[in-house]
N, CA and C atoms as an extended XYZ file, in Angstrom:
444
Properties=species:S:1:pos:R:3:atomname:S:1:resname:S:1:resid:I:1 pbc="F F F"
N        12.016       -0.596        3.909 N   MET     1
C        12.627        0.228        2.886 CA  MET     1
C        11.649        1.360        2.523 C   MET     1
N        12.156        2.563        2.449 N   THR     2
C        11.309        3.693        2.091 CA  THR     2
C        11.086        3.728        0.580 C   THR     2
N        10.115        4.518        0.160 N   LEU     3
C         9.846        4.684       -1.271 CA  LEU     3
C        11.077        5.238       -1.979 C   LEU     3
N        11.708        6.226       -1.388 N   GLY     4
C        12.904        6.813       -1.992 CA  GLY     4
C        14.024        5.799       -2.170 C   GLY     4
N        14.237        4.965       -1.165 N   GLN     5
C        15.259        3.925       -1.257 CA  GLN     5
C        14.902        2.908       -2.338 C   GLN     5
N        13.629        2.569       -2.397 N   TYR     6
C        13.153        1.598       -3.391 CA  TYR     6
C        13.372        2.119       -4.810 C   TYR     6
N        13.010        3.379       -5.047 N   VAL     7
C        13.177        3.968       -6.385 CA  VAL     7
C        14.649        4.025       -6.759 C   VAL     7
N        15.495        4.450       -5.840 N   ARG     8
C        16.935        4.512       -6.134 CA  ARG     8
C        17.480        3.116       -6.443 C   ARG     8
N        17.036        2.130       -5.701 N   ARG     9
C        17.496        0.761       -5.928 CA  ARG     9
C        17.056        0.259       -7.306 C   ARG     9
N        15.833        0.579       -7.707 N   ARG    10
C        15.313        0.106       -8.991 CA  ARG    10
C        15.888        0.877      -10.178 C   ARG    10
N        15.939        2.200      -10.068 N   ASN    11
C        16.348        3.039      -11.201 CA  ASN    11
C        17.808        3.462      -11.166 C   ASN    11
N        18.424        3.411      -10.001 N   GLY    12
C        19.774        3.921       -9.880 CA  GLY    12
C        19.802        5.441       -9.831 C   GLY    12
N        18.626        6.045       -9.716 N   VAL    13
C        18.473        7.498       -9.685 CA  VAL    13
C        17.523        7.831       -8.540 C   VAL    13
N        17.789        8.895       -7.839 N   ALA    14
C        16.933        9.293       -6.723 CA  ALA    14
C        15.528        9.653       -7.197 C   ALA    14
N        14.565        9.462       -6.332 N   LEU    15
C        13.176        9.803       -6.613 CA  LEU    15
C        13.072       11.267       -7.016 C   LEU    15
N        12.519       11.540       -8.186 N   GLY    16
C        12.338       12.902       -8.666 CA  GLY    16
C        13.552       13.530       -9.313 C   GLY    16
N        14.652       12.790       -9.363 N   ALA    17
C        15.885       13.341       -9.945 CA  ALA    17
C        15.802       13.370      -11.470 C   ALA    17
N        16.502       14.312      -12.095 N   PRO    18
C        16.547       14.320      -13.555 CA  PRO    18
C        17.091       12.988      -14.076 C   PRO    18
N        16.534       12.521      -15.168 N   GLY    19
C        16.983       11.265      -15.759 CA  GLY    19
C        16.279       10.037      -15.225 C   GLY    19
N        15.354       10.212      -14.298 N   GLY    20
C        14.651        9.066      -13.714 CA  GLY    20
C        13.820        8.293      -14.733 C   GLY    20
N        13.093        9.009      -15.576 N   LEU    21
C        12.265        8.350      -16.589 CA  LEU    21
C        13.145        7.589      -17.580 C   LEU    21
N        14.220        8.229      -18.002 N   ARG    22
C        15.133        7.577      -18.955 CA  ARG    22
C        15.748        6.323      -18.342 C   ARG    22
N        16.147        6.396      -17.084 N   ALA    23
C        16.732        5.237      -16.406 CA  ALA    23
C        15.718        4.107      -16.298 C   ALA    23
N        14.479        4.458      -15.960 N   MET    24
C        13.431        3.442      -15.836 CA  MET    24
C        13.202        2.755      -17.183 C   MET    24
N        13.079        3.531      -18.242 N   LEU    25
C        12.842        2.961      -19.566 CA  LEU    25
C        14.017        2.088      -20.008 C   LEU    25
N        15.229        2.569      -19.799 N   HIS    26
C        16.413        1.817      -20.216 CA  HIS    26
C        16.527        0.503      -19.455 C   HIS    26
N        16.344        0.564      -18.150 N   ARG    27
C        16.472       -0.659      -17.349 CA  ARG    27
C        15.330       -1.628      -17.597 C   ARG    27
N        14.094       -1.132      -17.675 N   SER    28
C        12.965       -2.046      -17.855 CA  SER    28
C        12.992       -2.682      -19.240 C   SER    28
N        13.154       -1.886      -20.280 N   LEU    29
C        13.173       -2.452      -21.626 CA  LEU    29
C        14.365       -3.372      -21.829 C   LEU    29
N        15.479       -3.078      -21.210 N   GLY    30
C        16.672       -3.897      -21.358 CA  GLY    30
C        16.784       -5.045      -20.370 C   GLY    30
N        15.721       -5.299      -19.623 N   ALA    31
C        15.753       -6.374      -18.625 CA  ALA    31
C        15.944       -7.732      -19.289 C   ALA    31
N        16.552       -8.642      -18.564 N   ALA    32
C        16.876       -9.967      -19.086 CA  ALA    32
C        15.714      -10.951      -19.013 C   ALA    32
N        14.597      -10.523      -18.437 N   SER    33
C        13.432      -11.406      -18.321 CA  SER    33
C        12.187      -10.540      -18.194 C   SER    33
N        11.034      -11.181      -18.342 N   PHE    34
C         9.780      -10.454      -18.173 CA  PHE    34
C         9.616      -10.008      -16.721 C   PHE    34
N        10.031      -10.846      -15.787 N   ALA    35
C         9.987      -10.451      -14.372 CA  ALA    35
C        10.891       -9.250      -14.141 C   ALA    35
N        12.059       -9.253      -14.782 N   GLY    36
C        12.979       -8.131      -14.657 CA  GLY    36
C        12.391       -6.845      -15.199 C   GLY    36
N        11.652       -6.942      -16.294 N   PHE    37
C        10.999       -5.761      -16.848 CA  PHE    37
C        10.163       -5.073      -15.767 C   PHE    37
N         9.353       -5.861      -15.073 N   TRP    38
C         8.446       -5.285      -14.074 CA  TRP    38
C         9.165       -4.831      -12.818 C   TRP    38
N        10.363       -5.353      -12.541 N   ARG    39
C        11.121       -4.862      -11.389 CA  ARG    39
C        11.501       -3.401      -11.580 C   ARG    39
N        11.735       -3.012      -12.821 N   TYR    40
C        12.181       -1.648      -13.106 CA  TYR    40
C        11.058       -0.720      -13.553 C   TYR    40
N         9.972       -1.263      -14.081 N   TRP    41
C         8.902       -0.440      -14.610 CA  TRP    41
C         8.142        0.245      -13.472 C   TRP    41
N         7.942        1.544      -13.583 N   ASN    42
C         7.149        2.342      -12.641 CA  ASN    42
C         7.404        1.957      -11.175 C   ASN    42
N         8.586        2.255      -10.665 N   PRO    43
C         8.919        1.809       -9.306 CA  PRO    43
C         8.032        2.409       -8.220 C   PRO    43
N         7.437        3.546       -8.462 N   ILE    44
C         6.556        4.124       -7.441 CA  ILE    44
C         5.319        3.247       -7.274 C   ILE    44
N         4.695        2.877       -8.373 N   PHE    45
C         3.525        1.997       -8.328 CA  PHE    45
C         3.943        0.604       -7.853 C   PHE    45
N         5.111        0.150       -8.308 N   GLY    46
C         5.619       -1.161       -7.900 CA  GLY    46
C         5.842       -1.258       -6.404 C   GLY    46
N         6.280       -0.158       -5.809 N   TYR    47
C         6.488       -0.129       -4.357 CA  TYR    47
C         5.174       -0.405       -3.630 C   TYR    47
N         4.116        0.271       -4.051 N   GLY    48
C         2.811        0.066       -3.428 CA  GLY    48
C         2.287       -1.346       -3.630 C   GLY    48
N         2.435       -1.851       -4.843 N   LEU    49
C         1.974       -3.215       -5.117 CA  LEU    49
C         2.749       -4.230       -4.294 C   LEU    49
N         4.059       -4.049       -4.202 N   ALA    50
C         4.889       -4.980       -3.430 CA  ALA    50
C         4.503       -4.960       -1.957 C   ALA    50
N         4.271       -3.770       -1.467 N   ARG    51
C         4.008       -3.603       -0.031 CA  ARG    51
C         2.591       -4.000        0.377 C   ARG    51
N         1.595       -3.603       -0.430 N   TRP    52
C         0.205       -3.776        0.006 CA  TRP    52
C        -0.555       -4.871       -0.724 C   TRP    52
N         0.031       -5.460       -1.760 N   VAL    53
C        -0.660       -6.538       -2.464 CA  VAL    53
C         0.192       -7.811       -2.465 C   VAL    53
N         1.349       -7.754       -3.111 N   HIS    54
C         2.166       -8.954       -3.271 CA  HIS    54
C         2.642       -9.520       -1.929 C   HIS    54
N         3.158       -8.668       -1.070 N   GLY    55
C         3.636       -9.137        0.240 CA  GLY    55
C         2.553       -9.855        1.039 C   GLY    55
N         1.391       -9.231        1.223 N   PRO    56
C         0.318       -9.930        1.947 CA  PRO    56
C        -0.142      -11.218        1.254 C   PRO    56
N        -0.196      -11.209       -0.078 N   LEU    57
C        -0.598      -12.423       -0.794 CA  LEU    57
C         0.385      -13.570       -0.560 C   LEU    57
N         1.676      -13.249       -0.481 N   LEU    58
C         2.688      -14.289       -0.257 CA  LEU    58
C         2.478      -15.036        1.052 C   LEU    58
N         1.794      -14.410        1.995 N   ARG    59
C         1.545      -15.063        3.275 CA  ARG    59
C         0.424      -16.098        3.199 C   ARG    59
N        -0.371      -16.043        2.105 N   ILE    60
C        -1.522      -16.954        2.048 CA  ILE    60
C        -1.574      -17.844        0.801 C   ILE    60
N        -0.794      -17.520       -0.238 N   VAL    61
C        -0.796      -18.346       -1.455 CA  VAL    61
C         0.646      -18.560       -1.939 C   VAL    61
N         0.804      -19.526       -2.822 N   ALA    62
C         2.127      -19.798       -3.405 CA  ALA    62
C         2.584      -18.607       -4.239 C   ALA    62
N         3.897      -18.444       -4.363 N   ARG    63
C         4.476      -17.298       -5.061 CA  ARG    63
C         3.937      -17.110       -6.488 C   ARG    63
N         3.874      -18.146       -7.326 N   PRO    64
C         3.363      -17.919       -8.682 CA  PRO    64
C         1.941      -17.348       -8.694 C   PRO    64
N         1.098      -17.845       -7.808 N   LEU    65
C        -0.266      -17.322       -7.735 CA  LEU    65
C        -0.267      -15.891       -7.201 C   LEU    65
N         0.592      -15.604       -6.238 N   ALA    66
C         0.702      -14.238       -5.712 CA  ALA    66
C         1.130      -13.270       -6.814 C   ALA    66
N         2.046      -13.702       -7.680 N   VAL    67
C         2.494      -12.856       -8.793 CA  VAL    67
C         1.323      -12.569       -9.721 C   VAL    67
N         0.613      -13.603      -10.139 N   VAL    68
C        -0.502      -13.418      -11.080 CA  VAL    68
C        -1.598      -12.564      -10.443 C   VAL    68
N        -1.941      -12.828       -9.200 N   LEU    69
C        -2.986      -12.035       -8.534 CA  LEU    69
C        -2.566      -10.574       -8.372 C   LEU    69
N        -1.289      -10.330       -8.129 N   THR    70
C        -0.803       -8.948       -8.036 CA  THR    70
C        -0.999       -8.234       -9.369 C   THR    70
N        -0.718       -8.919      -10.467 N   PHE    71
C        -0.948       -8.324      -11.783 CA  PHE    71
C        -2.433       -8.067      -12.021 C   PHE    71
N        -3.284       -8.982      -11.602 N   VAL    72
C        -4.732       -8.793      -11.769 CA  VAL    72
C        -5.205       -7.581      -10.969 C   VAL    72
N        -4.740       -7.441       -9.734 N   VAL    73
C        -5.103       -6.274       -8.915 CA  VAL    73
C        -4.608       -4.995       -9.580 C   VAL    73
N        -3.381       -5.013      -10.080 N   CYS    74
C        -2.826       -3.842      -10.755 CA  CYS    74
C        -3.679       -3.480      -11.975 C   CYS    74
N        -4.044       -4.468      -12.767 N   GLY    75
C        -4.891       -4.225      -13.928 CA  GLY    75
C        -6.250       -3.671      -13.527 C   GLY    75
N        -6.818       -4.218      -12.456 N   ALA    76
C        -8.117       -3.736      -11.976 CA  ALA    76
C        -8.021       -2.273      -11.536 C   ALA    76
N        -6.916       -1.915      -10.879 N   LEU    77
C        -6.732       -0.512      -10.488 CA  LEU    77
C        -6.649        0.388      -11.719 C   LEU    77
N        -5.925       -0.050      -12.734 N   HIS    78
C        -5.857        0.720      -13.982 CA  HIS    78
C        -7.247        0.835      -14.620 C   HIS    78
N        -8.019       -0.256      -14.591 N   ASP    79
C        -9.372       -0.220      -15.151 CA  ASP    79
C       -10.290        0.703      -14.360 C   ASP    79
N       -10.136        0.735      -13.033 N   LEU    80
C       -10.959        1.639      -12.212 CA  LEU    80
C       -10.685        3.100      -12.569 C   LEU    80
N        -9.430        3.438      -12.750 N   VAL    81
C        -9.076        4.802      -13.137 CA  VAL    81
C        -9.638        5.117      -14.517 C   VAL    81
N        -9.482        4.181      -15.443 N   THR    82
C       -10.005        4.374      -16.799 CA  THR    82
C       -11.522        4.543      -16.768 C   THR    82
N       -12.203        3.719      -15.985 N   ALA    83
C       -13.659        3.818      -15.881 CA  ALA    83
C       -14.080        5.147      -15.269 C   ALA    83
N       -13.340        5.620      -14.279 N   ALA    84
C       -13.672        6.906      -13.653 CA  ALA    84
C       -13.524        8.052      -14.652 C   ALA    84
N       -12.503        7.969      -15.494 N   VAL    85
C       -12.267        9.030      -16.476 CA  VAL    85
C       -13.270        8.938      -17.632 C   VAL    85
N       -13.498        7.728      -18.134 N   ARG    86
C       -14.364        7.529      -19.297 CA  ARG    86
C       -15.837        7.430      -18.936 C   ARG    86
N       -16.133        7.082      -17.705 N   GLY    87
C       -17.521        6.897      -17.316 CA  GLY    87
C       -18.005        5.473      -17.532 C   GLY    87
N       -17.171        4.614      -18.081 N   SER    88
C       -17.500        3.197      -18.254 CA  SER    88
C       -16.195        2.419      -18.332 C   SER    88
N       -16.291        1.146      -18.067 N   GLY    89
C       -15.090        0.323      -18.079 CA  GLY    89
C       -15.136       -0.753      -19.133 C   GLY    89
N       -13.983       -1.116      -19.633 N   ALA    90
C       -13.893       -2.194      -20.613 CA  ALA    90
C       -13.112       -3.378      -20.049 C   ALA    90
N       -12.523       -3.214      -18.880 N   PHE    91
C       -11.733       -4.245      -18.212 CA  PHE    91
C       -10.600       -4.774      -19.094 C   PHE    91
N       -10.072       -3.915      -19.925 N   LEU    92
C        -8.954       -4.270      -20.789 CA  LEU    92
C        -7.695       -4.530      -19.974 C   LEU    92
N        -7.393       -3.644      -19.031 N   PHE    93
C        -6.156       -3.772      -18.265 CA  PHE    93
C        -6.153       -5.015      -17.372 C   PHE    93
N        -7.283       -5.343      -16.770 N   THR    94
C        -7.339       -6.524      -15.909 CA  THR    94
C        -6.991       -7.772      -16.704 C   THR    94
N        -7.598       -7.920      -17.870 N   ALA    95
C        -7.323       -9.086      -18.715 CA  ALA    95
C        -5.882       -9.058      -19.230 C   ALA    95
N        -5.417       -7.891      -19.677 N   TRP    96
C        -4.056       -7.776      -20.204 CA  TRP    96
C        -3.035       -8.091      -19.124 C   TRP    96
N        -3.234       -7.552      -17.930 N   PHE    97
C        -2.278       -7.793      -16.857 CA  PHE    97
C        -2.322       -9.244      -16.376 C   PHE    97
N        -3.472       -9.895      -16.493 N   LEU    98
C        -3.528      -11.331      -16.215 CA  LEU    98
C        -2.604      -12.073      -17.178 C   LEU    98
N        -2.677      -11.751      -18.458 N   VAL    99
C        -1.844      -12.416      -19.464 CA  VAL    99
C        -0.366      -12.129      -19.221 C   VAL    99
N        -0.004      -10.863      -18.960 N   VAL   100
C         1.421      -10.572      -18.746 CA  VAL   100
C         1.911      -11.164      -17.421 C   VAL   100
N         1.036      -11.259      -16.435 N   GLY   101
C         1.407      -11.926      -15.183 CA  GLY   101
C         1.699      -13.397      -15.412 C   GLY   101
N         0.883      -14.047      -16.241 N   LEU   102
C         1.143      -15.436      -16.594 CA  LEU   102
C         2.462      -15.551      -17.360 C   LEU   102
N         2.765      -14.533      -18.174 N   GLY   103
C         4.048      -14.510      -18.891 CA  GLY   103
C         5.228      -14.422      -17.945 C   GLY   103
N         5.092      -13.646      -16.894 N   VAL   104
C         6.163      -13.548      -15.889 CA  VAL   104
C         6.386      -14.904      -15.233 C   VAL   104
N         5.298      -15.544      -14.816 N   VAL   105
C         5.415      -16.846      -14.154 CA  VAL   105
C         6.006      -17.883      -15.115 C   VAL   105
N         5.565      -17.878      -16.366 N   ALA   106
C         6.099      -18.825      -17.357 CA  ALA   106
C         7.585      -18.561      -17.600 C   ALA   106
N         7.958      -17.292      -17.733 N   GLY   107
C         9.360      -16.949      -17.939 CA  GLY   107
C        10.235      -17.414      -16.790 C   GLY   107
N         9.744      -17.257      -15.583 N   GLU   108
C        10.502      -17.722      -14.417 CA  GLU   108
C        10.576      -19.247      -14.389 C   GLU   108
N         9.493      -19.910      -14.785 N   ALA   109
C         9.463      -21.375      -14.760 CA  ALA   109
C        10.485      -21.981      -15.721 C   ALA   109
N        10.713      -21.324      -16.843 N   VAL   110
C        11.675      -21.853      -17.830 CA  VAL   110
C        13.064      -21.248      -17.658 C   VAL   110
N        13.239      -20.392      -16.666 N   GLY   111
C        14.543      -19.790      -16.403 CA  GLY   111
C        14.958      -18.780      -17.461 C   GLY   111
N        14.021      -17.975      -17.907 N   MET   112
C        14.308      -16.978      -18.942 CA  MET   112
C        15.497      -16.106      -18.535 C   MET   112
N        16.468      -16.000      -19.428 N   ASP   113
C        17.642      -15.167      -19.162 CA  ASP   113
C        18.208      -14.658      -20.487 C   ASP   113
N        17.923      -13.404      -20.779 N   LEU   114
C        18.409      -12.775      -22.010 CA  LEU   114
C        19.625      -11.885      -21.735 C   LEU   114
N        20.247      -12.058      -20.586 N   SER   115
C        21.311      -11.140      -20.158 CA  SER   115
C        22.514      -11.122      -21.103 C   SER   115
N        22.731      -12.176      -21.847 N   LYS   116
C        23.866      -12.207      -22.770 CA  LYS   116
C        23.516      -11.622      -24.143 C   LYS   116
N        22.279      -11.238      -24.318 N   ARG   117
C        21.828      -10.637      -25.579 CA  ARG   117
C        22.067       -9.131      -25.544 C   ARG   117
N        22.262       -8.524      -26.717 N   PRO   118
C        22.390       -7.064      -26.748 CA  PRO   118
C        21.117       -6.386      -26.246 C   PRO   118
N        21.268       -5.140      -25.788 N   TRP   119
C        20.141       -4.396      -25.230 CA  TRP   119
C        18.972       -4.364      -26.195 C   TRP   119
N        19.209       -4.106      -27.471 N   TRP   120
C        18.100       -3.969      -28.421 CA  TRP   120
C        17.316       -5.272      -28.575 C   TRP   120
N        17.967       -6.415      -28.420 N   GLN   121
C        17.253       -7.685      -28.493 CA  GLN   121
C        16.411       -7.910      -27.241 C   GLN   121
N        16.955       -7.536      -26.095 N   ARG   122
C        16.179       -7.647      -24.851 CA  ARG   122
C        14.971       -6.719      -24.911 C   ARG   122
N        15.191       -5.488      -25.391 N   ALA   123
C        14.092       -4.528      -25.509 CA  ALA   123
C        13.039       -5.038      -26.482 C   ALA   123
N        13.467       -5.607      -27.589 N   SER   124
C        12.517       -6.154      -28.564 CA  SER   124
C        11.695       -7.281      -27.953 C   SER   124
N        12.353       -8.176      -27.215 N   ALA   125
C        11.639       -9.281      -26.573 CA  ALA   125
C        10.615       -8.758      -25.571 C   ALA   125
N        10.999       -7.755      -24.778 N   ASN   126
C        10.068       -7.206      -23.781 CA  ASN   126
C         8.902       -6.480      -24.435 C   ASN   126
N         9.160       -5.757      -25.518 N   LEU   127
C         8.071       -5.079      -26.226 CA  LEU   127
C         7.147       -6.088      -26.906 C   LEU   127
N         7.706       -7.153      -27.467 N   LEU   128
C         6.875       -8.197      -28.071 CA  LEU   128
C         6.011       -8.888      -27.017 C   LEU   128
N         6.580       -9.100      -25.858 N   TYR   129
C         5.835       -9.697      -24.742 CA  TYR   129
C         4.648       -8.819      -24.354 C   TYR   129
N         4.881       -7.525      -24.201 N   LEU   130
C         3.794       -6.614      -23.838 CA  LEU   130
C         2.754       -6.517      -24.955 C   LEU   130
N         3.234       -6.316      -26.175 N   GLY   131
C         2.325       -6.210      -27.314 CA  GLY   131
C         1.599       -7.509      -27.595 C   GLY   131
N         2.302       -8.622      -27.451 N   GLY   132
C         1.676       -9.922      -27.655 CA  GLY   132
C         0.582      -10.188      -26.636 C   GLY   132
N         0.822       -9.813      -25.392 N   GLY   133
C        -0.205       -9.967      -24.355 CA  GLY   133
C        -1.435       -9.146      -24.669 C   GLY   133
N        -1.224       -7.919      -25.121 N   LEU   134
C        -2.350       -7.066      -25.488 CA  LEU   134
C        -3.086       -7.643      -26.694 C   LEU   134
N        -2.339       -8.122      -27.680 N   ALA   135
C        -2.957       -8.695      -28.876 CA  ALA   135
C        -3.821       -9.909      -28.526 C   ALA   135
N        -3.339      -10.748      -27.625 N   ILE   136
C        -4.121      -11.915      -27.197 CA  ILE   136
C        -5.440      -11.471      -26.583 C   ILE   136
N        -5.378      -10.487      -25.696 N   VAL   137
C        -6.597      -10.011      -25.026 CA  VAL   137
C        -7.563       -9.398      -26.036 C   VAL   137
N        -7.057       -8.589      -26.944 N   LEU   138
C        -7.933       -7.977      -27.954 CA  LEU   138
C        -8.530       -9.033      -28.871 C   LEU   138
N        -7.773      -10.058      -29.210 N   TRP   139
C        -8.265      -11.145      -30.048 CA  TRP   139
C        -9.384      -11.906      -29.331 C   TRP   139
N        -9.153      -12.255      -28.063 N   VAL   140
C       -10.168      -12.960      -27.292 CA  VAL   140
C       -11.413      -12.106      -27.124 C   VAL   140
N       -11.220      -10.805      -26.823 N   LYS   141
C       -12.379       -9.918      -26.688 CA  LYS   141
C       -13.166       -9.852      -27.997 C   LYS   141
N       -12.473       -9.860      -29.137 N   GLY   142
C       -13.132       -9.842      -30.439 CA  GLY   142
C       -13.937      -11.103      -30.671 C   GLY   142
N       -13.382      -12.246      -30.266 N   ILE   143
C       -14.099      -13.521      -30.408 CA  ILE   143
C       -15.336      -13.527      -29.528 C   ILE   143
N       -15.170      -13.098      -28.280 N   VAL   144
C       -16.291      -13.077      -27.341 CA  VAL   144
C       -17.366      -12.104      -27.838 C   VAL   144
N       -16.949      -10.937      -28.287 N   ARG   145
C       -17.895       -9.951      -28.795 CA  ARG   145
C       -18.613      -10.480      -30.045 C   ARG   145
N       -17.870      -11.167      -30.893 N   GLY   146
C       -18.434      -11.699      -32.133 CA  GLY   146
C       -19.432      -12.826      -31.914 C   GLY   146
N       -19.284      -13.552      -30.803 N   SER   147
C       -20.200      -14.680      -30.543 CA  SER   147
C       -21.422      -14.260      -29.750 C   SER   147
N       -21.418      -13.031      -29.275 N   ALA   148
C       -22.541      -12.574      -28.441 CA  ALA   148
C       -23.735      -12.183      -29.287 C   ALA   148
């Protein structure tokens, strides 16, 4: 599948077409599960992760571990960019993406399905999931920093 086909499949809008950002936000925030959120979020980056990280990992580890490791790699890439721009790294994204990756696996394990809920409730759940994951990481970092 080409990148263009992948983006159209995820967003329902052609790559670079007007309305692509709006479609991505609407579909990802309104997803029925945490895994669904990530299927729609940033399909260009998702295409690369699926092709060069998740796919190869699936050949050597179980799917849940491949999912979590893909999130860790994604977070590390975000941290590398942040470190290059700032001149130092805090590894915030790696830890945060580890937590949200675990959330995806947990959601799949319990069969999370919010599809019968209104869009605003699904969006609220997805935003709480993202914010909650970040809050956990910041809380842990505060504890670790405080004990040092």
